[in-house]
PDB file of C-alpha atoms (C1' of nucleotides) in Angstrom:
ATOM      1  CA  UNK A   1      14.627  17.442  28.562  1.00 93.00           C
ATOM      2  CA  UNK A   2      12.950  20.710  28.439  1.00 92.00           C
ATOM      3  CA  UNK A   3      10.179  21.256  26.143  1.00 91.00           C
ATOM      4  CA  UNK A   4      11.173  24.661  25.475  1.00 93.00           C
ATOM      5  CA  UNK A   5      14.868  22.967  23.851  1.00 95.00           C
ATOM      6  CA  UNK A   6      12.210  20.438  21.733  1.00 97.00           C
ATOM      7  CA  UNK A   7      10.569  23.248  19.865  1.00 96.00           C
ATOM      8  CA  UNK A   8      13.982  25.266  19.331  1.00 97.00           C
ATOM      9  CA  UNK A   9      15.060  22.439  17.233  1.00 98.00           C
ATOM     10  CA  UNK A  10      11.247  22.010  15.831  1.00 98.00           C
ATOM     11  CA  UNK A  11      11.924  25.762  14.496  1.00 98.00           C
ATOM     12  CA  UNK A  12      15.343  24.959  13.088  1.00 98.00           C
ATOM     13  CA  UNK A  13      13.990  21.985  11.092  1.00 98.00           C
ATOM     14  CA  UNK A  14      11.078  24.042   9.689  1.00 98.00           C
ATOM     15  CA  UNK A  15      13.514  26.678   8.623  1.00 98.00           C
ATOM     16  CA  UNK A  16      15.392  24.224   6.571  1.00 98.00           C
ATOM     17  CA  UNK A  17      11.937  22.575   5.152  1.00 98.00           C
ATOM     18  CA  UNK A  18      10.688  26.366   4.391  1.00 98.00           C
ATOM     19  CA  UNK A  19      15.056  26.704   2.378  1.00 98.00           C
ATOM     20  CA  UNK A  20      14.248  23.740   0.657  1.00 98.00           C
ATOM     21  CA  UNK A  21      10.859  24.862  -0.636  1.00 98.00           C
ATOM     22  CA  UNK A  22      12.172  27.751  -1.436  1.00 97.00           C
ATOM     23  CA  UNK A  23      15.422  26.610  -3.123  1.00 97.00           C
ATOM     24  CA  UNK A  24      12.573  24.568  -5.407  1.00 97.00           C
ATOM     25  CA  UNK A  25      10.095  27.817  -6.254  1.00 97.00           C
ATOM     26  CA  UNK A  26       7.598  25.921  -4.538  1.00 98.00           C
ATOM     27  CA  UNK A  27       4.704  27.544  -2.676  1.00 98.00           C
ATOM     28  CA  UNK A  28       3.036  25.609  -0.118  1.00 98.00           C
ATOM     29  CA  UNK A  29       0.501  24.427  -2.138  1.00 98.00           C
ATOM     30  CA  UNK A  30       2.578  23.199  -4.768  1.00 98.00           C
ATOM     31  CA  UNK A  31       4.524  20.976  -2.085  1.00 98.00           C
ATOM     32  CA  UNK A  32       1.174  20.232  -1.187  1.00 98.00           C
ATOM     33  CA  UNK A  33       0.561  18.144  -4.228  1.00 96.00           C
ATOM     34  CA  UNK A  34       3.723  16.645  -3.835  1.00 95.00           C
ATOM     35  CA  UNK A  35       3.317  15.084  -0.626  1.00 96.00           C
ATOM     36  CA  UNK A  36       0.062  15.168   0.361  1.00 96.00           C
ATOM     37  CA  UNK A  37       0.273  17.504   3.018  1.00 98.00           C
ATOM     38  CA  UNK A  38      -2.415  20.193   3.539  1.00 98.00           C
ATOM     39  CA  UNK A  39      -0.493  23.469   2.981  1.00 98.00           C
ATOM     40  CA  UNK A  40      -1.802  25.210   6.279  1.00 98.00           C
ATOM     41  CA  UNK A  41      -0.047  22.044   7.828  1.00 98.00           C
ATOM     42  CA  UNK A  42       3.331  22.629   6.277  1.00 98.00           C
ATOM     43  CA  UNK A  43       2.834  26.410   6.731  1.00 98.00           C
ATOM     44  CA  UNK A  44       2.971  25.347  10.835  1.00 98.00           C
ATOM     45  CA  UNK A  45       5.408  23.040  10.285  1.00 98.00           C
ATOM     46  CA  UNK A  46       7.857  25.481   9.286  1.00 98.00           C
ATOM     47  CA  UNK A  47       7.468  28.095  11.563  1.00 98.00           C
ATOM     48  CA  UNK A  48       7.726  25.110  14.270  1.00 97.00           C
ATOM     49  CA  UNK A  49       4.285  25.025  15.605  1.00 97.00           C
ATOM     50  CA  UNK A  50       3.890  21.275  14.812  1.00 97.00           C
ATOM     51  CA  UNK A  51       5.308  18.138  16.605  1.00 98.00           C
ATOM     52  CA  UNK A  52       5.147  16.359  13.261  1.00 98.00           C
ATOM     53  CA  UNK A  53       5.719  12.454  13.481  1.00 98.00           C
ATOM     54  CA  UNK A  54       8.022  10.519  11.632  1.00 98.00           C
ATOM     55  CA  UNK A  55       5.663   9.696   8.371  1.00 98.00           C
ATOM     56  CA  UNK A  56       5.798  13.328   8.085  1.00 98.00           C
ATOM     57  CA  UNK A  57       9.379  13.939   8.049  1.00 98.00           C
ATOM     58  CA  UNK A  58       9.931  11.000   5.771  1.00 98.00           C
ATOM     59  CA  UNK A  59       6.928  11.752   3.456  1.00 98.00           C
ATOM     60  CA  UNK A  60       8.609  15.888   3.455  1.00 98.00           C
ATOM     61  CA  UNK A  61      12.154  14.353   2.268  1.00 98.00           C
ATOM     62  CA  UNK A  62      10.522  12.060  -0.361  1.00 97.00           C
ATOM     63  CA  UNK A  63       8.491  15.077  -1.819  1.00 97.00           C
ATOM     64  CA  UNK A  64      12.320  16.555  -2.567  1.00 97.00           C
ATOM     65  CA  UNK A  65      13.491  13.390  -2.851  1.00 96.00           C
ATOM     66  CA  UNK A  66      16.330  13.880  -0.396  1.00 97.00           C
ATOM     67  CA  UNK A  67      17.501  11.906   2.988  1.00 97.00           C
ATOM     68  CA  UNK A  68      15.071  12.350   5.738  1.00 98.00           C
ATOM     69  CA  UNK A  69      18.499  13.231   7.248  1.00 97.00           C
ATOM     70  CA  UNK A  70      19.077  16.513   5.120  1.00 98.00           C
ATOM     71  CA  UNK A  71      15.831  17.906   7.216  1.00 98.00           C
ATOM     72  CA  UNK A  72      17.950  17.907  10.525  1.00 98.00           C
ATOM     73  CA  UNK A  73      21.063  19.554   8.670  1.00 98.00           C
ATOM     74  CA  UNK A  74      21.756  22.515  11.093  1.00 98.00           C
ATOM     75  CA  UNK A  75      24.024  23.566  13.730  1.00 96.00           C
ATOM     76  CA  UNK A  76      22.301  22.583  16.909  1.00 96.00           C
ATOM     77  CA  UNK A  77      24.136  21.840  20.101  1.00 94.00           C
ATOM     78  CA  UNK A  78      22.720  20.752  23.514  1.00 93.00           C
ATOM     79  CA  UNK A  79      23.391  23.436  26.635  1.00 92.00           C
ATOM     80  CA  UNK A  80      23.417  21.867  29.874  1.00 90.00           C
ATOM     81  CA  UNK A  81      19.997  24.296  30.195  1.00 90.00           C
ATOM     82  CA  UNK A  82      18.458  21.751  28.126  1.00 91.00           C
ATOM     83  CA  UNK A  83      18.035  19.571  30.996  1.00 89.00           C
ATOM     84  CA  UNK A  84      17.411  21.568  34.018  1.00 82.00           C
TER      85      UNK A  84
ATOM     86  CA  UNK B   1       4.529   7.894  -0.663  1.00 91.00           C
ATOM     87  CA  UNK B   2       3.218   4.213   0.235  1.00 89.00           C
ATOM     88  CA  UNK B   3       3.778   3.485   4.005  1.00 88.00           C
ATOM     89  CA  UNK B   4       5.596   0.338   3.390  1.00 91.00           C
ATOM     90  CA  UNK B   5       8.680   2.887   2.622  1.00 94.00           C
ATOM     91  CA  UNK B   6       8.286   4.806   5.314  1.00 96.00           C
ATOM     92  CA  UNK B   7       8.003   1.324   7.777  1.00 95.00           C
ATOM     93  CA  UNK B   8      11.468   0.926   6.419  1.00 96.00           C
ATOM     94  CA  UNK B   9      12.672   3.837   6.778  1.00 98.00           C
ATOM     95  CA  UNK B  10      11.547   3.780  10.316  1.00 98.00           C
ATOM     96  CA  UNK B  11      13.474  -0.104  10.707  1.00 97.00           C
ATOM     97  CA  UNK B  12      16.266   1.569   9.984  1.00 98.00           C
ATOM     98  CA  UNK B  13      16.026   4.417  12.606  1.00 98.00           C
ATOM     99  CA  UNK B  14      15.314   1.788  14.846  1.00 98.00           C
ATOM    100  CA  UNK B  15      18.522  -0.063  14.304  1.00 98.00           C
ATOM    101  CA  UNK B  16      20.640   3.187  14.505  1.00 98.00           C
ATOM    102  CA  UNK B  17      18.954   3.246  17.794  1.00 98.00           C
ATOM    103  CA  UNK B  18      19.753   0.359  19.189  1.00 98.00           C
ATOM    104  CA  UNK B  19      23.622   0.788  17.881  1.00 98.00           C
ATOM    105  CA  UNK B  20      23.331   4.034  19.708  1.00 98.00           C
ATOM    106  CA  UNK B  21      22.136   2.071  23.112  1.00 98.00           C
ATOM    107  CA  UNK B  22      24.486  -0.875  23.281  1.00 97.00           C
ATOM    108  CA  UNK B  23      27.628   1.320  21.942  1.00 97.00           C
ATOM    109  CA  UNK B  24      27.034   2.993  25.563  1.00 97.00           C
ATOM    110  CA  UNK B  25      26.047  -0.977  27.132  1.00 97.00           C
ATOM    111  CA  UNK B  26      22.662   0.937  27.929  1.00 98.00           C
ATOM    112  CA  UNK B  27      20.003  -1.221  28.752  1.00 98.00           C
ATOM    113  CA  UNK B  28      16.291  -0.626  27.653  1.00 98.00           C
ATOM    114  CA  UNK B  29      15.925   0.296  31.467  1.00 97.00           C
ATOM    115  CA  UNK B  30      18.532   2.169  31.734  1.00 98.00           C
ATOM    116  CA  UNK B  31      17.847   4.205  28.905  1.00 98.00           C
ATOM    117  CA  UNK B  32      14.286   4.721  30.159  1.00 98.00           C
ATOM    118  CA  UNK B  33      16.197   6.273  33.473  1.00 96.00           C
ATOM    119  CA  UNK B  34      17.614   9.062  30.625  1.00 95.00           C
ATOM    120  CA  UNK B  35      15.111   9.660  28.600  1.00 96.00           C
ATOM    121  CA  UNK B  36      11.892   9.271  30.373  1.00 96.00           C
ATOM    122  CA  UNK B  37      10.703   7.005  28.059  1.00 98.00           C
ATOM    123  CA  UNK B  38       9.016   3.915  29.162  1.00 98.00           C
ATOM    124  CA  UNK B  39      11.374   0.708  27.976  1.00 98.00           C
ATOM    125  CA  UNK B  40       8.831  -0.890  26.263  1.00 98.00           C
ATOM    126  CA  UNK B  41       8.069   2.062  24.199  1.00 98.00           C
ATOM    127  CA  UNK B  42      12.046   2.288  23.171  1.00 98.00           C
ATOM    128  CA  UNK B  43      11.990  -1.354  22.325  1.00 98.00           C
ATOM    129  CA  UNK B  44       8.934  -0.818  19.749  1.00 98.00           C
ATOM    130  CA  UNK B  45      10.831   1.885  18.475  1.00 98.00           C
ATOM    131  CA  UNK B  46      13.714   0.328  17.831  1.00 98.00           C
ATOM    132  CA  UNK B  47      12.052  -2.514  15.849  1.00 97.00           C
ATOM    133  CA  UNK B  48      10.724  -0.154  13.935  1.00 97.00           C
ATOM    134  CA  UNK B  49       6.889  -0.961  15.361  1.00 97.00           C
ATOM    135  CA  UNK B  50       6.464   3.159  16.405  1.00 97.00           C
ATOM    136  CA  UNK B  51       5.387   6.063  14.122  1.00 97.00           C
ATOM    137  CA  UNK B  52       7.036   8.513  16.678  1.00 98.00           C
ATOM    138  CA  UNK B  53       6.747  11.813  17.040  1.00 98.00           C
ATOM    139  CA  UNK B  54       9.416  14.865  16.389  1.00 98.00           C
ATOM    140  CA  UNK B  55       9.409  15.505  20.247  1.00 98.00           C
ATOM    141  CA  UNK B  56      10.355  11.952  21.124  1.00 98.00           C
ATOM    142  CA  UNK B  57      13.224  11.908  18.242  1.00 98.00           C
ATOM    143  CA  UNK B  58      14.721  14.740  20.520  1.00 98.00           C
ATOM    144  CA  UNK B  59      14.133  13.454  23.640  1.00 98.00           C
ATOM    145  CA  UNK B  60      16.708   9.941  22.361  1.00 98.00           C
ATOM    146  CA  UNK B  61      18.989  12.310  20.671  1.00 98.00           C
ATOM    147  CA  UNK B  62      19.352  14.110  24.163  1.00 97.00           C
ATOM    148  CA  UNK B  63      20.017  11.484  25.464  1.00 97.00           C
ATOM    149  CA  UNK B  64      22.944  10.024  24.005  1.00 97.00           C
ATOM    150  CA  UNK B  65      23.750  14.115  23.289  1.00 96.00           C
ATOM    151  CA  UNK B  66      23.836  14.052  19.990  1.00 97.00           C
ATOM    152  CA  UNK B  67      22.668  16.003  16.654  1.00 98.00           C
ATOM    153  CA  UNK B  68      19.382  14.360  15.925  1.00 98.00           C
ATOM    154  CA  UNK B  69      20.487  14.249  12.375  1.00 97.00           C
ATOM    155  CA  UNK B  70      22.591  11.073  14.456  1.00 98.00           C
ATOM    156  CA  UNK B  71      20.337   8.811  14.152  1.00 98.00           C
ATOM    157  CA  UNK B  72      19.131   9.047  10.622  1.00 98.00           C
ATOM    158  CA  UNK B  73      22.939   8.422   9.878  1.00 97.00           C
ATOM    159  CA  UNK B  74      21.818   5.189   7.787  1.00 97.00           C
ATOM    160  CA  UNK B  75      22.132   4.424   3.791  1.00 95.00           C
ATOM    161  CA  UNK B  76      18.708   5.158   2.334  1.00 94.00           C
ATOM    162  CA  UNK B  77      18.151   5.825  -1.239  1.00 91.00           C
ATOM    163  CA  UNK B  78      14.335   6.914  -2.564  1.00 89.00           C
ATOM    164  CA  UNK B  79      13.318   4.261  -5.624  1.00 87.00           C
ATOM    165  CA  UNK B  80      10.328   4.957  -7.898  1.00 85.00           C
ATOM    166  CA  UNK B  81       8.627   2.142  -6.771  1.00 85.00           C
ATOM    167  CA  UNK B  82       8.232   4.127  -3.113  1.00 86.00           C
ATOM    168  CA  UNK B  83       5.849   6.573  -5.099  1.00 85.00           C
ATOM    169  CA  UNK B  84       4.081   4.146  -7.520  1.00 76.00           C
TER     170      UNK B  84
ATOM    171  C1'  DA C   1      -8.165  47.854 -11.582  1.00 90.35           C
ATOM    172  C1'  DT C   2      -9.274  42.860 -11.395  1.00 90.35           C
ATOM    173  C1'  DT C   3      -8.006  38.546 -10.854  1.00 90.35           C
ATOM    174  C1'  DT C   4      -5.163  35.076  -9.017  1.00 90.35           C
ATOM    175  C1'  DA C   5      -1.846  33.273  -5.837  1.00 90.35           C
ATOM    176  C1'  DT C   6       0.151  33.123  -1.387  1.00 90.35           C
ATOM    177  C1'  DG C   7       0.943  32.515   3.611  1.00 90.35           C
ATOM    178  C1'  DC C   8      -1.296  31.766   7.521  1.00 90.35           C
ATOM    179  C1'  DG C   9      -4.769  31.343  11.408  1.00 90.35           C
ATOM    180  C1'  DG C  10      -8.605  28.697  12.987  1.00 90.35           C
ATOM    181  C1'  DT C  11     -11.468  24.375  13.697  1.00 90.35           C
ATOM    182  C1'  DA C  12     -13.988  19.878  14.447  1.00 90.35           C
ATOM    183  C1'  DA C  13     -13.452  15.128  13.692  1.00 90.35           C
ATOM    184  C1'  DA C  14     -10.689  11.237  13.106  1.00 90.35           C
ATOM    185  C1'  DA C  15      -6.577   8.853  13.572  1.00 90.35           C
ATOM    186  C1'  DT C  16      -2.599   7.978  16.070  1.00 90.35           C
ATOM    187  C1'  DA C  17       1.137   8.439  19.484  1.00 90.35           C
ATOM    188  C1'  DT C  18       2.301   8.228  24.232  1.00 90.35           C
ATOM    189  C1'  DT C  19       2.027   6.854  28.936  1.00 90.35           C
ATOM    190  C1'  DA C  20       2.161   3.712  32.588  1.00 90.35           C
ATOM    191  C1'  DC C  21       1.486  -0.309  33.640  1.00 90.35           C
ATOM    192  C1'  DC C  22       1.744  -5.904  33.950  1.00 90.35           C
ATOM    193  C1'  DG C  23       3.766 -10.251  33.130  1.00 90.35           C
ATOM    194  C1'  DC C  24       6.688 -13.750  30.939  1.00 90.35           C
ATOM    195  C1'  DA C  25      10.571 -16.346  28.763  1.00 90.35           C
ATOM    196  C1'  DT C  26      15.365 -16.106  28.494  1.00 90.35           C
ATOM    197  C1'  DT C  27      19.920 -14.597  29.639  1.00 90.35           C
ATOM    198  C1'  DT C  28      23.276 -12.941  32.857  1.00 90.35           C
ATOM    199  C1'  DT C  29      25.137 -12.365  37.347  1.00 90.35           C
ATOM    200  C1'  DT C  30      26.059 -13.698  41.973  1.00 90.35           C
TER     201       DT C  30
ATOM    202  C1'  DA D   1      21.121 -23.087  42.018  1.00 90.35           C
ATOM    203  C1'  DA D   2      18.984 -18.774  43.042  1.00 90.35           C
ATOM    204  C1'  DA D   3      18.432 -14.038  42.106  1.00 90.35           C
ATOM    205  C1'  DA D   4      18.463 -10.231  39.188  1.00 90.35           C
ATOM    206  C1'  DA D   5      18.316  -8.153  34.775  1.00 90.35           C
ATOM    207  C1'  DT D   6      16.829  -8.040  30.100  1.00 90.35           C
ATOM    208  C1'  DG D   7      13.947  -7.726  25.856  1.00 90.35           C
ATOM    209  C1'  DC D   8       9.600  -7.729  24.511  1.00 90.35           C
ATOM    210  C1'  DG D   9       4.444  -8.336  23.949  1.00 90.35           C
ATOM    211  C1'  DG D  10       0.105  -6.653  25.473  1.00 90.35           C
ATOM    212  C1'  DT D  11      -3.323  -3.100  27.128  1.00 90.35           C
ATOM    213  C1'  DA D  12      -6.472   0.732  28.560  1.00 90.35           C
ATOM    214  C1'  DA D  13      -6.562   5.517  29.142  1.00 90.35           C
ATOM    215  C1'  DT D  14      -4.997   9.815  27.748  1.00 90.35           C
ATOM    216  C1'  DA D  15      -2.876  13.143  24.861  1.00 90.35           C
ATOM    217  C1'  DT D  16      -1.660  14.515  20.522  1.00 90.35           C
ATOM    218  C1'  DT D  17      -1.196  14.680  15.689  1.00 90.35           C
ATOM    219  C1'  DT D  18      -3.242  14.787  11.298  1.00 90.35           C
ATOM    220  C1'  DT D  19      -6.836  15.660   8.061  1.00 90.35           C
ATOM    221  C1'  DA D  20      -9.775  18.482   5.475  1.00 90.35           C
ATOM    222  C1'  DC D  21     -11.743  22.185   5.470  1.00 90.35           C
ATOM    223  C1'  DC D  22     -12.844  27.641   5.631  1.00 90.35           C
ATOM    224  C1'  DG D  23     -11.745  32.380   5.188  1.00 90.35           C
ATOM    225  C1'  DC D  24      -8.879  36.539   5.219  1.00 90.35           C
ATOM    226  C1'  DA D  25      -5.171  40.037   4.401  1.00 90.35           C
ATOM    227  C1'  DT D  26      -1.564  40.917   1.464  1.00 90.35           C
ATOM    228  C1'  DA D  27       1.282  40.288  -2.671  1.00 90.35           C
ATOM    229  C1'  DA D  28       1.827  39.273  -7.429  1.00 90.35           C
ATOM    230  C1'  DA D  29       0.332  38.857 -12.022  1.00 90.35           C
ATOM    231  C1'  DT D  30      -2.659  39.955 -15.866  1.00 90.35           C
TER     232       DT D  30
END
DNA sequence: ATTTATGCGGTAAAATATTACCGCATTTTT
DNA sequence: AAAAATGCGGTAATATTTTACCGCATAAAT
């Protein structure tokens, strides 16, 4: 698959990390404290720039004590571009 | 959050993995062949023995075409003691 | 007006994931 | 019985993430 398809899907789960934070009043320091995670970090993370690993997703859904799943709740679909 | 949650977390990926795989009578091989990913590598992952990384979660979703919210479709529930 | 908070860009070092192999024991197929 | 396929363990080299900082421009609060 296309790397360019990878980091459109990065960018949708960052948008949903940055509605989270938000729907808490949280700035990025203050989720910092919560899960350890330097703020600059999560600042990338949600605008996509970071191919975070899994300890990082699951680390970000225990610091809003959610399912790691709820970070990959958006409408995605694969094109047939995806692979070409 | 202590790793030994995350590990488990990570098992259970893994499983949903391999449920994935065999649903389609995939073998590690031939899911190698869709994925680029070398069979080995897939097998660690699927026992839970690889920290992987947001890219490769995208690559397996791809290539089963699915919504990589798929395979975190597993029971989880965060306890206190994953924080303590 | 001053202070404080915020998002974000950059960076060097350390830690870790990923690749690309090999081989082996066991199971499955022919 | 022989051949082929399978899962899996190991490894060295490479690529990448992650950490732990700094500072700055702007926004918000006092």
């Amino acid at each position: 698959m296309k790397n360019k398809y990878k980091e459109e899907v990065l960018v949708l789960f960052g948008e949903k990390l940055k509605e989270l934070r938000l729907k808490r009043k949280l700035s990025l320091r203050a989720l910092e404290k919560e899960c350890d995670i330097d703020n600059s970090y999560i600042s990338k993370i949600e605008r996509g720039k970071a191919n975070i690993g899994f300890h990082t997703i699951v680390e970000l859904a225990g610091a809003f004590k959610v399912h790691p799943k709820e970070l990959f709740n958006f409408e995605h679909e694969w094109k047939d571009e995806a692979f070409m």
